[in-house]
């Protein structure tokens, strides 16, 4: 008896070649050797049903489908139902316009086509492209005016593209007692604007102790280990300096409150950025990012300019208006939790010592006077 692997290899090869009759003749005598309860029997019967459908023997295919419907396996029964629906589906008559029909020229017969002379005449008449032997002349280069126009267009595009600036400020509140603020200004097309260079020089003078990195296209200013009041001051100075260079006044307000719940604290933040004086600056992208220690809750969840993930808020700022953001998050009261744990350890140590002394020990004791 042939093994399942040998049988499967033969029938799959026959099915791939379209030899349905051979597949059926090979499987029918041995199909009962593979019980329906086994995975091998189900696979071979499925192949047999496919071959029977290929030669339009639907009734026999239905018989094997009904056997599969009696299987204890849910997946096998579902596949059998699907196969039964395919077998019972009606034949759809194809419209005549789906088929291409080729009509031969009755004037051409085998005898005339066999003649070399007739072949040349037929080919000459069947030309589809209007071929002319008139020369078109040499290929002419572009005129000087065309090259000049292209050069002027490219020259005008360079300063236009160099104005695409991205300003991104990231406020890291992961450690509320050690806040980090990182300002990055990036020119997307290498060249910087004069106001960028002036702003960079002023920032260097105002914050000489900050971490500053710059190259041809970017400028980074990072402050570390700030408390909340210092953070507000840094943001205000940065905002006011940018407003002075823009020729108008801008402002930023940060209001914070907190509520204590013994072991937990809830922090409330509200940021208002007044950008009314900054209008119509094309290709200027302003982004404010806030990293928070725990999951934050936004007050205005329908604001399309806000994108919040697990520990990050991404805020796209709009020019010519006041941008507002309000959110809150929970934090552990680490000091109180630490004191409580120390007190519990001390109490447990005292109780253990007390009860141990009360129980006494099994060691012999000296006689008392």
Short mmCIF file of C-alpha atoms in Angstrom, two decimals:
data_model
loop_
_atom_site.label_atom_id
_atom_site.label_comp_id
_atom_site.label_asym_id
_atom_site.label_seq_id
_atom_site.Cartn_x
_atom_site.Cartn_y
_atom_site.Cartn_z
CA UNK A 1 0.00 0.00 0.00
CA UNK A 2 1.27 3.41 -0.92
CA UNK A 3 1.91 5.93 1.81
CA UNK A 4 -0.07 9.14 2.18
CA UNK A 5 2.90 11.27 1.10
CA UNK A 6 3.31 9.29 -2.15
CA UNK A 7 -0.41 9.50 -2.95
CA UNK A 8 -0.57 13.21 -2.15
CA UNK A 9 2.45 13.98 -4.33
CA UNK A 10 0.93 12.20 -7.35
CA UNK A 11 -2.56 13.65 -7.11
CA UNK A 12 -1.34 17.22 -6.49
CA UNK A 13 0.94 16.98 -9.53
CA UNK A 14 -1.93 15.63 -11.65
CA UNK A 15 -4.27 18.33 -10.40
CA UNK A 16 -1.71 21.06 -11.18
CA UNK A 17 -1.36 19.72 -14.75
CA UNK A 18 -5.14 19.57 -15.23
CA UNK A 19 -5.17 15.76 -15.51
CA UNK A 20 -8.46 15.38 -13.65
CA UNK A 21 -9.33 11.95 -15.12
CA UNK A 22 -6.03 10.47 -13.97
CA UNK A 23 -6.49 12.00 -10.53
CA UNK A 24 -9.95 10.47 -10.15
CA UNK A 25 -8.91 7.04 -11.45
CA UNK A 26 -5.95 6.99 -9.07
CA UNK A 27 -7.86 8.10 -5.97
CA UNK A 28 -11.17 6.21 -6.22
CA UNK A 29 -9.76 2.70 -5.56
CA UNK A 30 -7.71 3.75 -2.53
CA UNK A 31 -9.80 6.55 -0.99
CA UNK A 32 -11.44 4.20 1.53
CA UNK A 33 -8.00 3.24 2.86
CA UNK A 34 -7.79 6.71 4.39
CA UNK A 35 -10.63 7.14 6.92
CA UNK A 36 -12.70 10.28 7.04
CA UNK A 37 -11.79 10.83 10.69
CA UNK A 38 -8.14 11.42 9.76
CA UNK A 39 -6.63 14.61 8.37
CA UNK A 40 -5.20 12.65 5.43
CA UNK A 41 -8.63 11.31 4.48
CA UNK A 42 -10.15 14.82 4.52
CA UNK A 43 -7.36 16.26 2.34
CA UNK A 44 -7.59 13.47 -0.28
CA UNK A 45 -11.40 13.72 -0.47
CA UNK A 46 -11.14 17.48 -0.97
CA UNK A 47 -8.72 16.93 -3.87
CA UNK A 48 -11.08 14.30 -5.33
CA UNK A 49 -14.02 16.72 -5.14
CA UNK A 50 -11.97 19.37 -6.95
CA UNK A 51 -11.08 16.91 -9.73
CA UNK A 52 -14.72 15.80 -10.12
CA UNK A 53 -15.86 19.41 -10.40
CA UNK A 54 -13.16 19.94 -13.03
CA UNK A 55 -14.81 17.39 -15.38
CA UNK A 56 -18.35 18.51 -14.38
CA UNK A 57 -19.28 15.40 -12.38
CA UNK A 58 -21.24 17.29 -9.78
CA UNK A 59 -23.35 14.47 -8.39
CA UNK A 60 -20.32 12.38 -7.46
CA UNK A 61 -18.66 15.46 -5.99
CA UNK A 62 -21.78 16.06 -3.87
CA UNK A 63 -21.59 12.50 -2.53
CA UNK A 64 -18.11 13.05 -1.17
CA UNK A 65 -19.12 16.50 0.14
CA UNK A 66 -21.92 14.90 2.15
CA UNK A 67 -19.37 12.54 3.70
CA UNK A 68 -17.29 15.55 4.81
CA UNK A 69 -20.39 17.17 6.31
CA UNK A 70 -20.62 14.25 8.74
CA UNK A 71 -17.14 14.90 10.13
CA UNK A 72 -16.69 15.66 13.82
CA UNK A 73 -14.31 18.52 13.03
CA UNK A 74 -16.01 21.92 12.80
CA UNK A 75 -13.49 23.31 10.31
CA UNK A 76 -13.99 20.31 8.00
CA UNK A 77 -17.76 20.76 8.07
CA UNK A 78 -17.46 24.48 7.31
CA UNK A 79 -15.21 23.79 4.31
CA UNK A 80 -17.63 21.13 3.11
CA UNK A 81 -20.55 23.57 3.28
CA UNK A 82 -18.56 26.05 1.23
CA UNK A 83 -17.72 23.38 -1.38
CA UNK A 84 -21.38 22.34 -1.55
CA UNK A 85 -22.41 25.94 -2.24
CA UNK A 86 -19.85 26.16 -5.04
CA UNK A 87 -21.06 22.89 -6.58
CA UNK A 88 -24.73 23.93 -6.39
CA UNK A 89 -24.10 27.36 -7.89
CA UNK A 90 -25.80 27.83 -11.27
CA UNK A 91 -23.87 28.11 -14.50
CA UNK A 92 -23.62 31.68 -15.76
CA UNK A 93 -23.84 32.10 -19.47
CA UNK A 94 -21.07 34.31 -20.76
CA UNK A 95 -22.16 37.20 -23.01
CA UNK A 96 -21.02 37.00 -26.61
CA UNK A 97 -19.15 40.30 -26.37
CA UNK A 98 -16.80 38.70 -23.80
CA UNK A 99 -15.21 36.58 -26.55
CA UNK A 100 -13.02 37.94 -29.30
CA UNK A 101 -13.76 36.75 -32.82
CA UNK A 102 -11.24 36.92 -35.61
CA UNK A 103 -12.47 37.04 -39.17
CA UNK A 104 -10.17 36.01 -41.97
CA UNK A 105 -10.17 37.76 -45.32
CA UNK A 106 -11.96 35.43 -47.79
CA UNK A 107 -9.84 36.79 -50.58
CA UNK A 108 -6.80 35.21 -48.96
CA UNK A 109 -6.51 31.47 -49.32
CA UNK A 110 -3.79 29.01 -48.72
CA UNK A 111 -2.79 28.92 -52.34
CA UNK A 112 -2.34 32.67 -52.63
CA UNK A 113 -0.53 32.94 -49.31
CA UNK A 114 1.97 30.29 -50.27
CA UNK A 115 3.27 32.53 -53.02
CA UNK A 116 6.15 34.81 -51.91
CA UNK A 117 4.86 37.57 -54.13
CA UNK A 118 1.37 37.40 -52.61
CA UNK A 119 2.85 37.45 -49.11
CA UNK A 120 4.68 40.69 -49.82
CA UNK A 121 1.49 42.27 -51.21
CA UNK A 122 -0.56 41.25 -48.17
CA UNK A 123 2.02 42.58 -45.73
CA UNK A 124 2.21 45.83 -47.64
CA UNK A 125 -1.58 46.30 -47.46
CA UNK A 126 -1.73 45.49 -43.71
CA UNK A 127 0.44 48.36 -42.56
CA UNK A 128 -1.16 50.11 -39.57
CA UNK A 129 1.28 53.04 -39.25
CA UNK A 130 1.45 55.75 -41.83
CA UNK A 131 5.09 55.38 -42.77
CA UNK A 132 6.63 58.00 -44.97
CA UNK A 133 10.09 58.11 -46.36
CA UNK A 134 10.31 61.90 -46.10
CA UNK A 135 13.24 62.79 -43.75
CA UNK A 136 12.36 64.82 -40.64
CA UNK A 137 15.77 66.46 -40.36
CA UNK A 138 18.28 66.53 -37.53
CA UNK A 139 17.26 66.76 -33.85
CA UNK A 140 17.42 70.39 -32.77
CA UNK A 141 18.68 71.41 -29.29
CA UNK A 142 16.70 73.63 -26.89
CA UNK A 143 16.82 77.32 -27.61
CA UNK A 144 18.74 79.74 -25.33
CA UNK A 145 15.51 81.24 -24.00
CA UNK A 146 14.29 77.89 -22.70
CA UNK A 147 17.50 77.25 -20.75
CA UNK A 148 17.35 80.76 -19.25
CA UNK A 149 13.76 80.29 -18.05
CA UNK A 150 14.59 76.96 -16.38
CA UNK A 151 17.60 78.52 -14.66
CA UNK A 152 15.52 81.41 -13.31
CA UNK A 153 12.83 79.04 -12.00
CA UNK A 154 15.40 76.93 -10.13
CA UNK A 155 17.05 80.06 -8.74
CA UNK A 156 13.71 81.29 -7.37
CA UNK A 157 12.92 77.89 -5.82
CA UNK A 158 16.11 77.81 -3.71
CA UNK A 159 15.19 80.65 -1.29
CA UNK A 160 11.56 79.51 -1.28
CA UNK A 161 12.42 75.99 -0.19
CA UNK A 162 15.01 77.18 2.31
CA UNK A 163 12.23 78.90 4.27
CA UNK A 164 10.69 75.60 5.41
CA UNK A 165 11.44 75.70 9.15
CA UNK A 166 10.35 73.29 11.89
CA UNK A 167 10.40 74.52 15.51
CA UNK A 168 9.92 71.79 18.10
CA UNK A 169 9.97 72.23 21.89
CA UNK A 170 9.91 69.12 24.11
CA UNK A 171 9.03 69.47 27.80
CA UNK A 172 9.96 66.35 29.78
CA UNK A 173 7.92 66.03 33.01
CA UNK A 174 8.96 62.44 33.76
CA UNK A 175 10.71 63.65 36.93
CA UNK A 176 8.73 66.56 38.36
CA UNK A 177 11.68 67.70 40.47
CA UNK A 178 14.11 67.50 37.53
CA UNK A 179 12.41 68.82 34.39
CA UNK A 180 14.14 68.88 30.99
CA UNK A 181 13.29 71.33 28.20
CA UNK A 182 14.72 70.81 24.71
CA UNK A 183 14.22 73.34 21.90
CA UNK A 184 15.13 72.26 18.34
CA UNK A 185 14.94 74.49 15.25
CA UNK A 186 15.44 72.65 11.98
CA UNK A 187 15.71 74.06 8.47
CA UNK A 188 14.49 71.36 6.13
CA UNK A 189 16.52 72.60 3.16
CA UNK A 190 19.93 73.42 4.75
CA UNK A 191 19.99 77.20 4.42
CA UNK A 192 18.97 79.20 7.51
CA UNK A 193 17.06 82.47 7.59
CA UNK A 194 18.75 85.57 9.09
CA UNK A 195 16.24 85.59 11.98
CA UNK A 196 17.32 82.05 12.86
CA UNK A 197 20.96 83.09 13.11
CA UNK A 198 20.04 86.12 15.28
CA UNK A 199 17.87 83.95 17.53
CA UNK A 200 20.67 81.43 17.98
CA UNK A 201 23.15 84.15 18.98
CA UNK A 202 20.73 85.64 21.51
CA UNK A 203 20.00 82.24 23.05
CA UNK A 204 23.74 81.63 23.48
CA UNK A 205 24.11 84.96 25.31
CA UNK A 206 21.06 84.48 27.54
CA UNK A 207 21.71 80.80 28.44
CA UNK A 208 25.50 80.29 28.41
CA UNK A 209 25.27 77.24 30.70
CA UNK A 210 22.73 75.34 28.58
CA UNK A 211 23.61 72.44 26.29
CA UNK A 212 23.78 73.90 22.77
CA UNK A 213 24.30 71.99 19.53
CA UNK A 214 24.19 73.48 16.05
CA UNK A 215 25.16 72.73 12.48
CA UNK A 216 24.25 73.99 9.02
CA UNK A 217 20.56 73.09 9.31
CA UNK A 218 19.69 72.60 13.01
CA UNK A 219 19.96 74.34 16.37
CA UNK A 220 19.34 72.60 19.71
CA UNK A 221 19.05 74.22 23.15
CA UNK A 222 18.61 71.89 26.14
CA UNK A 223 18.05 72.73 29.83
CA UNK A 224 18.25 69.98 32.45
CA UNK A 225 17.41 69.57 36.15
CA UNK A 226 14.92 72.44 36.28
CA UNK A 227 12.19 72.91 38.85
CA UNK A 228 8.75 74.09 37.80
CA UNK A 229 9.39 77.80 38.34
CA UNK A 230 12.69 77.72 36.42
CA UNK A 231 10.95 75.89 33.58
CA UNK A 232 8.29 78.60 33.33
CA UNK A 233 11.01 81.27 33.28
CA UNK A 234 12.99 79.54 30.50
CA UNK A 235 9.89 79.14 28.33
CA UNK A 236 8.87 82.78 28.87
CA UNK A 237 12.32 84.12 27.94
CA UNK A 238 12.48 81.94 24.84
CA UNK A 239 8.99 83.00 23.76
CA UNK A 240 9.65 86.72 24.34
CA UNK A 241 12.96 86.59 22.45
CA UNK A 242 11.29 84.96 19.46
CA UNK A 243 8.54 87.58 19.56
CA UNK A 244 11.05 90.46 19.57
CA UNK A 245 12.74 89.08 16.46
CA UNK A 246 9.34 88.72 14.79
CA UNK A 247 8.62 92.39 15.55
CA UNK A 248 5.59 91.61 17.73
CA UNK A 249 4.98 90.51 21.30
CA UNK A 250 4.13 86.93 22.17
CA UNK A 251 3.38 85.33 25.49
CA UNK A 252 3.15 81.97 27.21
CA UNK A 253 1.30 81.20 30.45
CA UNK A 254 1.67 77.96 32.43
CA UNK A 255 -0.70 77.35 35.35
CA UNK A 256 -0.29 74.28 37.58
CA UNK A 257 -2.23 72.96 40.56
CA UNK A 258 -2.13 69.73 42.49
CA UNK A 259 -4.36 67.74 44.82
CA UNK A 260 -3.02 65.39 47.49
CA UNK A 261 -4.70 62.06 48.22
CA UNK A 262 -2.42 60.64 50.95
CA UNK A 263 -0.34 58.25 48.81
CA UNK A 264 -1.18 59.87 45.44
CA UNK A 265 -1.09 63.31 43.88
CA UNK A 266 -3.06 64.61 40.92
CA UNK A 267 -1.44 67.35 38.82
CA UNK A 268 -3.38 69.79 36.63
CA UNK A 269 -1.60 71.73 33.86
CA UNK A 270 -2.88 74.51 31.60
CA UNK A 271 -0.74 76.11 28.86
CA UNK A 272 -1.75 79.20 26.86
CA UNK A 273 0.47 80.30 23.95
CA UNK A 274 -0.44 83.64 22.41
CA UNK A 275 0.59 83.56 18.73
CA UNK A 276 -1.76 86.30 17.49
CA UNK A 277 1.18 88.41 16.31
CA UNK A 278 2.67 85.58 14.23
CA UNK A 279 0.65 85.29 11.04
CA UNK A 280 1.10 84.25 7.45
CA UNK A 281 4.59 82.78 7.77
CA UNK A 282 4.52 80.07 5.13
CA UNK A 283 6.19 76.71 5.68
CA UNK A 284 6.65 77.33 9.43
CA UNK A 285 5.83 74.27 11.52
CA UNK A 286 5.39 74.76 15.29
CA UNK A 287 5.23 71.66 17.52
CA UNK A 288 5.12 71.45 21.32
CA UNK A 289 5.71 68.02 22.88
CA UNK A 290 5.07 67.08 26.51
CA UNK A 291 6.42 63.90 28.09
CA UNK A 292 4.49 62.98 31.26
CA UNK A 293 5.23 60.25 33.84
CA UNK A 294 1.82 58.56 33.70
CA UNK A 295 -1.13 58.43 31.37
CA UNK A 296 -2.50 61.93 30.87
CA UNK A 297 -6.16 62.94 30.53
CA UNK A 298 -6.97 65.76 28.09
CA UNK A 299 -9.75 68.20 28.91
CA UNK A 300 -10.48 68.89 25.23
CA UNK A 301 -10.43 65.47 23.60
CA UNK A 302 -11.91 66.71 20.30
CA UNK A 303 -8.99 69.01 19.48
CA UNK A 304 -7.63 67.81 16.11
CA UNK A 305 -4.26 69.49 16.79
CA UNK A 306 -3.58 67.17 19.73
CA UNK A 307 -2.21 63.65 19.52
CA UNK A 308 -1.75 61.68 22.73
CA UNK A 309 0.00 58.36 23.31
CA UNK A 310 0.85 56.52 26.52
CA UNK A 311 3.43 59.03 27.82
CA UNK A 312 3.54 61.73 25.13
CA UNK A 313 1.37 64.65 24.00
CA UNK A 314 2.09 66.09 20.53
CA UNK A 315 0.59 69.57 20.10
CA UNK A 316 0.56 71.28 16.68
CA UNK A 317 0.40 75.05 17.19
CA UNK A 318 -1.57 77.39 14.92
CA UNK A 319 -0.35 80.84 13.90
CA UNK A 320 -2.48 83.93 14.49
CA UNK A 321 -4.42 82.67 17.52
CA UNK A 322 -4.20 81.67 21.18
CA UNK A 323 -3.36 77.97 21.52
CA UNK A 324 -4.58 76.36 24.74
CA UNK A 325 -3.89 72.95 26.26
CA UNK A 326 -5.24 71.52 29.50
CA UNK A 327 -4.40 68.06 30.88
CA UNK A 328 -3.94 66.17 34.15
CA UNK A 329 -2.19 63.04 35.40
CA UNK A 330 -1.65 61.07 38.61
CA UNK A 331 1.64 60.61 40.44
CA UNK A 332 2.78 58.67 43.51
CA UNK A 333 3.62 60.57 46.71
CA UNK A 334 7.05 58.96 46.98
CA UNK A 335 8.08 60.72 50.20
CA UNK A 336 5.00 59.66 52.15
CA UNK A 337 5.18 56.11 50.79
CA UNK A 338 8.85 55.86 51.82
CA UNK A 339 8.12 57.13 55.38
CA UNK A 340 5.21 54.70 55.72
CA UNK A 341 7.33 51.72 54.64
CA UNK A 342 10.08 52.67 57.15
CA UNK A 343 7.53 52.94 59.98
CA UNK A 344 6.02 49.56 59.12
CA UNK A 345 9.47 47.92 59.15
CA UNK A 346 10.31 49.49 62.53
CA UNK A 347 7.00 48.35 64.05
CA UNK A 348 7.42 44.81 62.71
CA UNK A 349 10.98 44.63 64.08
CA UNK A 350 9.81 45.82 67.51
CA UNK A 351 6.94 43.29 67.61
CA UNK A 352 9.24 40.42 66.64
CA UNK A 353 11.70 41.41 69.37
CA UNK A 354 8.96 41.80 71.97
CA UNK A 355 7.27 38.46 71.31
CA UNK A 356 10.60 36.67 71.06
CA UNK A 357 11.62 37.97 74.47
CA UNK A 358 8.22 37.04 75.90
CA UNK A 359 8.44 33.46 74.65
CA UNK A 360 11.94 33.09 76.12
CA UNK A 361 14.53 30.57 74.95
CA UNK A 362 15.32 26.91 75.53
CA UNK A 363 18.80 27.64 76.91
CA UNK A 364 19.49 26.76 80.60
CA UNK A 365 19.24 29.67 82.98
CA UNK A 366 21.45 30.43 86.01
CA UNK A 367 19.78 29.96 89.39
CA UNK A 368 18.58 33.19 90.89
CA UNK A 369 19.64 34.16 94.42
#
